[in-house]
Short mmCIF file of C-alpha atoms in Angstrom, two decimals:
data_model
loop_
_atom_site.label_atom_id
_atom_site.label_comp_id
_atom_site.label_asym_id
_atom_site.label_seq_id
_atom_site.Cartn_x
_atom_site.Cartn_y
_atom_site.Cartn_z
CA MET A 1 89.70 36.35 69.95
CA GLN A 2 87.14 38.56 72.18
CA ALA A 3 87.63 38.58 75.86
CA ARG A 4 86.49 40.41 78.95
CA LEU A 5 88.51 41.69 82.05
CA THR A 6 86.24 42.43 85.02
CA LEU A 7 87.31 43.62 88.37
CA GLU A 8 85.63 42.87 91.57
CA ASP A 9 83.94 46.20 91.72
CA GLY A 10 82.24 45.70 88.30
CA ARG A 11 84.42 47.66 86.16
CA THR A 12 84.90 45.90 82.89
CA PHE A 13 87.31 46.25 80.10
CA ALA A 14 86.78 44.66 76.50
CA CYS A 15 89.85 43.10 75.08
CA ARG A 16 91.00 40.37 73.04
CA SER A 17 93.22 37.28 73.48
CA PHE A 18 96.52 36.94 71.74
CA THR A 19 97.11 33.47 72.97
CA GLY A 20 93.92 31.75 72.16
CA PRO A 21 90.83 30.84 74.35
CA GLY A 22 91.02 30.55 78.13
CA GLU A 23 90.27 31.96 81.53
CA ALA A 24 92.55 33.53 84.24
CA SER A 25 91.88 34.90 87.74
CA GLY A 26 93.90 36.60 90.37
CA GLU A 27 94.67 40.15 91.81
CA VAL A 28 95.39 42.65 88.94
CA VAL A 29 98.58 44.72 89.37
CA PHE A 30 100.58 46.98 87.28
CA ASN A 31 104.12 47.31 86.29
CA THR A 32 105.62 50.40 84.89
CA SER A 33 108.91 48.94 83.45
CA MET A 34 109.52 49.73 79.80
CA THR A 35 111.48 46.48 79.32
CA GLY A 36 112.13 43.08 81.11
CA TYR A 37 108.70 41.40 80.39
CA GLN A 38 110.21 38.09 80.37
CA GLU A 39 111.84 38.62 83.75
CA VAL A 40 108.56 39.89 85.05
CA LEU A 41 106.61 36.77 83.82
CA THR A 42 108.89 34.41 85.42
CA ASP A 43 109.31 36.22 88.78
CA PRO A 44 107.81 33.88 91.57
CA SER A 45 106.83 37.02 93.40
CA TYR A 46 104.08 37.59 90.82
CA SER A 47 102.36 34.11 91.65
CA GLY A 48 98.64 34.65 91.94
CA GLN A 49 98.52 37.84 90.12
CA MET A 50 97.62 39.16 86.57
CA VAL A 51 100.06 41.81 85.52
CA VAL A 52 99.31 44.92 83.46
CA MET A 53 102.18 46.53 81.73
CA THR A 54 101.91 50.36 81.44
CA TYR A 55 104.34 50.67 78.47
CA PRO A 56 102.15 50.30 75.61
CA LEU A 57 104.14 48.12 73.18
CA VAL A 58 104.91 44.64 74.36
CA GLY A 59 106.55 41.71 72.67
CA ASN A 60 108.79 43.55 70.30
CA TYR A 61 112.03 41.89 71.28
CA GLY A 62 110.58 38.48 71.55
CA VAL A 63 111.69 35.95 74.26
CA ASN A 64 114.80 33.79 74.80
CA ASN A 65 116.03 31.02 76.92
CA GLU A 66 118.46 33.17 79.24
CA ASP A 67 116.26 36.02 80.59
CA VAL A 68 114.22 33.82 82.97
CA GLU A 69 114.01 34.21 86.85
CA SER A 70 112.63 30.89 87.40
CA ALA A 71 111.76 27.47 85.80
CA GLY A 72 108.47 28.75 84.22
CA ILE A 73 105.94 31.45 83.98
CA GLN A 74 104.52 32.51 87.15
CA VAL A 75 101.91 35.23 86.35
CA ALA A 76 98.30 34.25 86.36
CA ALA A 77 97.86 36.31 83.21
CA PHE A 78 99.62 39.09 81.09
CA VAL A 79 97.73 42.27 80.11
CA VAL A 80 99.12 44.68 77.51
CA LYS A 81 98.00 47.53 75.51
CA GLU A 82 99.23 46.16 72.07
CA TYR A 83 101.04 43.01 71.37
CA GLN A 84 103.62 43.08 68.77
CA PRO A 85 103.69 39.62 67.08
CA PHE A 86 106.76 40.14 64.99
CA PRO A 87 109.85 40.42 67.39
CA SER A 88 113.14 42.01 66.11
CA ASN A 89 116.16 41.16 68.25
CA PHE A 90 119.31 39.03 67.78
CA ARG A 91 118.73 37.32 71.12
CA SER A 92 115.16 36.36 70.32
CA THR A 93 114.30 32.72 69.95
CA GLY A 94 110.47 32.98 69.86
CA THR A 95 107.33 35.08 70.19
CA LEU A 96 105.69 36.21 73.46
CA ALA A 97 102.48 34.77 72.37
CA ASP A 98 103.90 31.24 71.86
CA TYR A 99 105.85 31.45 75.12
CA LEU A 100 102.55 32.18 77.08
CA SER A 101 100.41 29.69 75.10
CA GLY A 102 103.01 27.10 75.52
CA GLN A 103 102.67 27.27 79.33
CA GLY A 104 99.07 27.78 79.22
CA VAL A 105 99.02 31.47 80.42
CA LEU A 106 96.39 33.69 78.92
CA GLY A 107 97.60 36.99 77.24
CA VAL A 108 95.31 39.90 76.28
CA GLU A 109 95.56 42.96 74.30
CA GLY A 110 93.63 45.90 73.04
CA LEU A 111 92.29 47.39 76.29
CA ASP A 112 93.05 50.90 77.65
CA THR A 113 95.72 49.94 80.01
CA ARG A 114 96.11 53.65 81.11
CA ALA A 115 92.46 53.62 82.31
CA LEU A 116 92.95 50.33 84.12
CA THR A 117 96.16 51.52 85.71
CA ARG A 118 94.45 54.84 86.99
CA HIS A 119 91.61 52.74 88.37
CA ILE A 120 94.01 50.36 90.19
CA ARG A 121 95.85 53.60 91.71
CA ASN A 122 92.57 55.01 92.78
CA GLY A 123 90.76 51.99 94.17
CA GLY A 124 93.59 49.83 94.99
CA ALA A 125 94.82 46.38 93.68
CA MET A 126 91.73 44.40 92.95
CA ARG A 127 90.68 40.63 92.23
CA ALA A 128 89.61 40.07 88.72
CA MET A 129 88.51 37.52 86.15
CA ILE A 130 89.58 37.43 82.43
CA SER A 131 87.63 35.07 80.09
CA THR A 132 87.15 34.43 76.32
CA THR A 133 84.16 32.19 77.11
CA ASP A 134 82.31 33.92 79.78
CA LEU A 135 81.62 37.50 78.60
CA ASP A 136 78.79 38.45 81.03
CA THR A 137 79.90 41.22 83.33
CA GLU A 138 77.70 40.04 86.26
CA SER A 139 78.96 36.64 86.17
CA LEU A 140 82.63 37.69 86.09
CA LYS A 141 82.03 40.15 88.92
CA ARG A 142 80.59 37.39 91.16
CA ARG A 143 83.37 35.05 90.23
CA ALA A 144 86.04 37.76 90.85
CA ASN A 145 84.54 38.29 94.43
CA ALA A 146 84.64 34.60 95.16
CA LEU A 147 88.46 34.54 94.67
CA PRO A 148 90.52 34.57 97.79
CA ARG A 149 92.07 37.96 98.89
CA MET A 150 95.90 38.49 98.97
CA VAL A 151 95.98 39.36 102.46
CA GLY A 152 96.33 36.09 104.57
CA LEU A 153 97.61 34.02 101.50
CA ASP A 154 100.79 31.89 102.08
CA LEU A 155 101.91 31.79 98.37
CA ALA A 156 105.51 31.08 99.21
CA ARG A 157 104.72 27.46 100.02
CA TYR A 158 103.44 26.88 96.31
CA VAL A 159 106.56 28.51 94.59
CA THR A 160 109.40 27.24 96.73
CA THR A 161 111.64 24.40 95.73
CA ALA A 162 110.61 21.07 96.61
CA VAL A 163 114.17 19.80 97.10
CA PRO A 164 117.40 21.60 98.09
CA TYR A 165 119.92 22.52 95.35
CA ARG A 166 123.19 23.94 94.82
CA TRP A 167 123.73 26.99 92.62
CA ASN A 168 126.90 26.33 90.73
CA GLY A 169 128.27 28.05 87.59
CA GLY A 170 124.92 29.96 86.88
CA ARG A 171 122.95 26.80 87.00
CA LEU A 172 121.05 24.65 89.71
CA GLU A 173 121.95 21.20 90.65
CA LEU A 174 119.46 19.27 92.55
CA LEU A 175 120.70 17.52 95.68
CA GLY A 176 119.70 13.96 95.79
CA ASP A 177 118.71 12.11 98.88
CA ASP A 178 122.34 10.58 99.08
CA VAL A 179 123.80 13.94 99.84
CA LYS A 180 123.88 14.57 103.46
CA ARG A 181 122.72 17.89 104.63
CA ASP A 182 125.58 18.49 107.14
CA ALA A 183 128.85 20.58 107.08
CA GLY A 184 130.20 18.30 104.44
CA ILE A 185 127.75 19.69 101.96
CA TRP A 186 130.12 22.51 101.03
CA ARG A 187 132.84 21.97 98.28
CA HIS A 188 134.87 25.14 99.13
CA ARG A 189 134.77 25.36 102.74
CA GLY A 190 137.46 27.82 103.96
CA VAL A 191 137.87 29.25 100.54
CA ARG A 192 134.52 30.58 99.77
CA PRO A 193 131.98 31.71 102.29
CA SER A 194 129.12 29.38 102.52
CA VAL A 195 125.58 30.64 102.25
CA VAL A 196 122.10 28.92 102.85
CA ALA A 197 119.47 30.64 100.76
CA ILE A 198 115.89 30.04 101.92
CA ASP A 199 113.73 29.87 98.87
CA PHE A 200 110.45 31.74 99.41
CA GLY A 201 110.25 32.35 95.51
CA LEU A 202 113.95 33.14 94.75
CA LYS A 203 114.79 34.78 91.35
CA TYR A 204 117.69 33.21 89.70
CA ASN A 205 119.55 36.45 89.19
CA ILE A 206 119.79 36.77 92.97
CA ALA A 207 121.59 33.54 93.22
CA ARG A 208 123.91 34.64 90.38
CA CYS A 209 124.82 37.78 92.31
CA LEU A 210 125.49 35.72 95.37
CA GLU A 211 127.74 33.66 93.36
CA ARG A 212 129.41 36.64 91.54
CA VAL A 213 130.64 38.03 94.91
CA GLY A 214 132.15 34.79 95.87
CA PHE A 215 129.68 32.80 97.81
CA GLU A 216 129.04 29.11 97.50
CA VAL A 217 125.27 28.83 97.57
CA VAL A 218 122.83 26.16 98.65
CA VAL A 219 119.07 26.54 98.22
CA VAL A 220 116.65 25.03 100.64
CA PRO A 221 112.78 24.78 100.77
CA ALA A 222 110.81 27.55 102.42
CA ALA A 223 109.81 25.56 105.39
CA THR A 224 113.38 24.35 106.33
CA ASP A 225 113.85 24.84 110.07
CA ALA A 226 116.68 26.33 112.06
CA SER A 227 118.35 23.05 113.18
CA ALA A 228 118.46 21.95 109.65
CA ILE A 229 120.15 24.99 108.58
CA MET A 230 122.65 25.04 111.52
CA GLY A 231 123.29 21.33 110.76
CA MET A 232 124.82 22.44 107.41
CA ALA A 233 127.05 24.95 109.32
CA PRO A 234 126.85 27.92 106.95
CA ASP A 235 128.56 31.24 107.24
CA GLY A 236 125.39 33.11 106.34
CA LEU A 237 121.78 33.04 105.79
CA PHE A 238 119.96 34.71 102.78
CA LEU A 239 116.11 35.30 102.81
CA SER A 240 114.84 35.35 99.30
CA ASN A 241 111.96 37.32 97.61
CA GLY A 242 108.55 35.75 97.13
CA PRO A 243 104.77 36.16 96.70
CA GLY A 244 101.83 36.92 98.79
CA ASP A 245 101.16 38.06 102.28
CA PRO A 246 104.39 37.64 104.72
CA GLU A 247 102.51 37.13 107.97
CA PRO A 248 100.98 33.67 107.28
CA VAL A 249 104.74 32.73 106.40
CA THR A 250 104.98 31.76 110.21
CA TYR A 251 107.47 29.02 109.65
CA GLY A 252 109.84 31.38 107.91
CA VAL A 253 109.47 33.88 110.67
CA GLN A 254 110.15 31.44 113.36
CA THR A 255 113.22 30.00 111.55
CA VAL A 256 114.65 33.59 111.35
CA LYS A 257 113.84 34.39 115.11
CA GLU A 258 116.02 31.23 115.95
CA LEU A 259 118.88 32.28 113.81
CA LEU A 260 119.17 35.95 114.70
CA GLY A 261 122.56 36.56 116.08
CA ARG A 262 123.81 33.12 115.16
CA LEU A 263 124.30 33.78 111.51
CA PRO A 264 124.73 37.05 109.44
CA ILE A 265 121.58 37.40 107.64
CA PHE A 266 120.55 39.34 104.40
CA GLY A 267 116.95 39.60 103.12
CA ILE A 268 115.38 40.88 99.80
CA CYS A 269 111.89 41.76 99.34
CA LEU A 270 109.57 39.24 101.12
CA GLY A 271 112.87 38.33 102.91
CA ASN A 272 112.87 42.11 104.21
CA GLN A 273 109.26 41.60 105.51
CA ILE A 274 109.97 38.22 107.16
CA LEU A 275 113.01 39.80 108.86
CA GLY A 276 110.93 42.66 110.01
CA LEU A 277 108.25 40.31 111.53
CA ALA A 278 111.03 38.35 113.14
CA LEU A 279 112.40 41.55 114.74
CA GLY A 280 108.86 42.05 116.26
CA GLY A 281 107.59 44.34 113.64
CA ARG A 282 104.33 44.27 111.56
CA THR A 283 103.51 44.42 108.01
CA TYR A 284 100.69 45.83 105.97
CA LYS A 285 99.31 45.75 102.36
CA LEU A 286 99.98 48.70 100.22
CA LYS A 287 97.20 50.21 98.38
CA PHE A 288 98.53 49.19 94.91
CA GLY A 289 102.08 48.20 95.65
CA HIS A 290 105.62 49.10 94.08
CA ARG A 291 106.14 47.49 90.78
CA GLY A 292 108.59 48.75 88.26
CA ALA A 293 112.20 49.62 87.43
CA ASN A 294 112.01 53.29 88.47
CA GLN A 295 111.53 53.61 92.03
CA PRO A 296 113.46 56.11 93.80
CA VAL A 297 114.99 54.88 97.13
CA LYS A 298 117.11 57.10 99.62
CA ASN A 299 119.80 55.40 101.58
CA LEU A 300 119.58 57.16 105.06
CA LEU A 301 123.27 56.02 105.99
CA THR A 302 124.86 57.70 102.91
CA GLY A 303 122.20 60.30 101.83
CA LYS A 304 122.33 58.92 98.39
CA VAL A 305 119.41 58.10 96.05
CA GLU A 306 119.12 54.85 94.18
CA ILE A 307 116.98 54.06 91.24
CA THR A 308 115.55 50.71 92.04
CA SER A 309 113.68 47.77 90.61
CA GLN A 310 110.63 46.69 92.88
CA ASN A 311 107.80 44.04 93.00
CA HIS A 312 105.89 44.08 96.23
CA GLY A 313 102.50 44.58 97.49
CA PHE A 314 103.26 44.51 101.32
CA ALA A 315 105.57 46.59 103.52
CA VAL A 316 107.05 46.70 106.90
CA ASP A 317 105.42 49.19 109.42
CA MET A 318 108.15 51.59 110.38
CA ASP A 319 106.27 52.49 113.63
CA SER A 320 106.07 48.86 114.74
CA LEU A 321 110.03 48.46 115.01
CA GLY A 322 111.66 49.12 118.19
CA ALA A 323 114.00 51.97 117.25
CA ASP A 324 116.34 50.89 120.06
CA ALA A 325 117.10 47.63 118.39
CA VAL A 326 116.31 48.32 114.79
CA GLU A 327 117.19 51.04 112.45
CA VAL A 328 115.53 51.89 109.23
CA THR A 329 118.24 52.45 106.52
CA HIS A 330 116.19 53.05 103.47
CA ILE A 331 112.93 54.79 102.48
CA ASN A 332 110.72 55.09 99.23
CA LEU A 333 110.89 58.59 98.19
CA ASN A 334 107.42 58.38 96.51
CA ASP A 335 105.56 57.39 99.75
CA ASN A 336 108.12 57.28 102.54
CA THR A 337 107.64 53.61 103.08
CA VAL A 338 110.32 51.33 104.58
CA GLU A 339 112.75 50.14 101.89
CA GLY A 340 115.52 48.79 104.35
CA ILE A 341 116.23 47.91 107.81
CA ARG A 342 119.10 46.51 109.96
CA HIS A 343 119.68 45.25 113.60
CA ARG A 344 121.89 47.57 115.57
CA ARG A 345 123.47 44.87 117.60
CA VAL A 346 123.49 41.66 115.39
CA PRO A 347 124.46 41.12 111.84
CA ALA A 348 121.04 41.27 110.09
CA PHE A 349 119.77 43.62 107.32
CA SER A 350 117.50 43.59 104.55
CA VAL A 351 116.00 45.73 101.72
CA GLN A 352 112.56 45.79 100.22
CA TYR A 353 113.73 46.46 96.58
CA HIS A 354 115.61 44.19 94.25
CA PRO A 355 119.37 45.11 93.94
CA GLU A 356 120.01 42.19 91.50
CA ALA A 357 117.71 43.76 88.92
CA SER A 358 120.05 46.48 88.26
CA PRO A 359 117.83 49.34 86.96
CA GLY A 360 120.30 51.98 88.15
CA PRO A 361 122.28 49.82 86.83
CA HIS A 362 124.68 49.45 89.54
CA ASP A 363 123.14 51.80 92.24
CA ALA A 364 122.38 48.77 94.63
CA ALA A 365 125.07 46.21 93.92
CA TYR A 366 126.94 47.24 97.14
CA LEU A 367 124.50 45.28 99.05
CA PHE A 368 125.87 41.91 98.02
CA ASP A 369 129.37 43.11 99.08
CA GLN A 370 128.10 44.37 102.34
CA PHE A 371 126.69 40.93 102.99
CA ARG A 372 130.00 39.50 101.96
CA SER A 373 131.87 41.68 104.38
CA MET A 374 129.91 40.12 107.17
CA MET A 375 131.44 36.86 106.79
CA LYS A 376 134.26 35.69 108.99
CA THR A 377 135.78 33.47 106.58
CA ALA A 378 137.87 34.34 103.30
#
């Protein structure tokens, strides 16, 4: 089915839909991973974005019910060079096209993804429209320019859980109104360290990793305040990944400010940016962001280089952090942006990349153990 992708600057790419008729809008970004498209599709950090895969052949291993990072597809649209409609993999339970169309998400193929990626690299991530019904370039350009910009958008409030839940045995258990949000919420008090994870767009595999190193995990909505968290008397606080601009997430920043020094804190991705803001720093939008499973990061504390998985369009401003209180622990070797910070006096640290995604495959797994070592309990 014929389609058009038009960027806000008017650049247009002819393509075709492999999921049927429809339209999609959002910021266009690219991901350089060669595999993991189902994890990309279901990552809440991609909310509001249309993802272009730079690897040319997508769909060849199908989809399954296990490789998901949330309850459903999060991307606004999926853009590939060539869709493979006949998957071959022993774990496959369906096709990518059926998976996308079943959740009302547009998938397009047949366009020059290399040219689109180079255009974004040169001009920056842009708003765009994709349509199978409106094929007029000027109309699509006007509509793309009418879309809200990513800067200033609080998308965490749209992807966060509506109710708290317990992560248990690799599955989530919603907590009903009859469960008191107090110190009695923990089933393994004194045996396993208890962690409250604030869900700004939490990936399931982060919860799995927290549980794997021995934590008992309760996940709470993004707007949960400090008093509610302290009422549960956890041993630690985790700040999750998530989409959008971190600066409008003022409620999350305020919560972290109030809990600094009261609980050990570990943050990933958006959690890193929120911790940076809570420590008095600033954030800014990257030109085209870091998205892929091949980002080199240097640990300044050990001198080692980690191959990391990343998905973010904003970063913490290194110069805005007070060096007397905050230490930069990791940097991106492609552009020297901040990839990790820690407080010098209170137990709080974070990284911009995704240690749970394991592209190294185990280069960054130590971070969960590092968080575990901060706990005063067994």
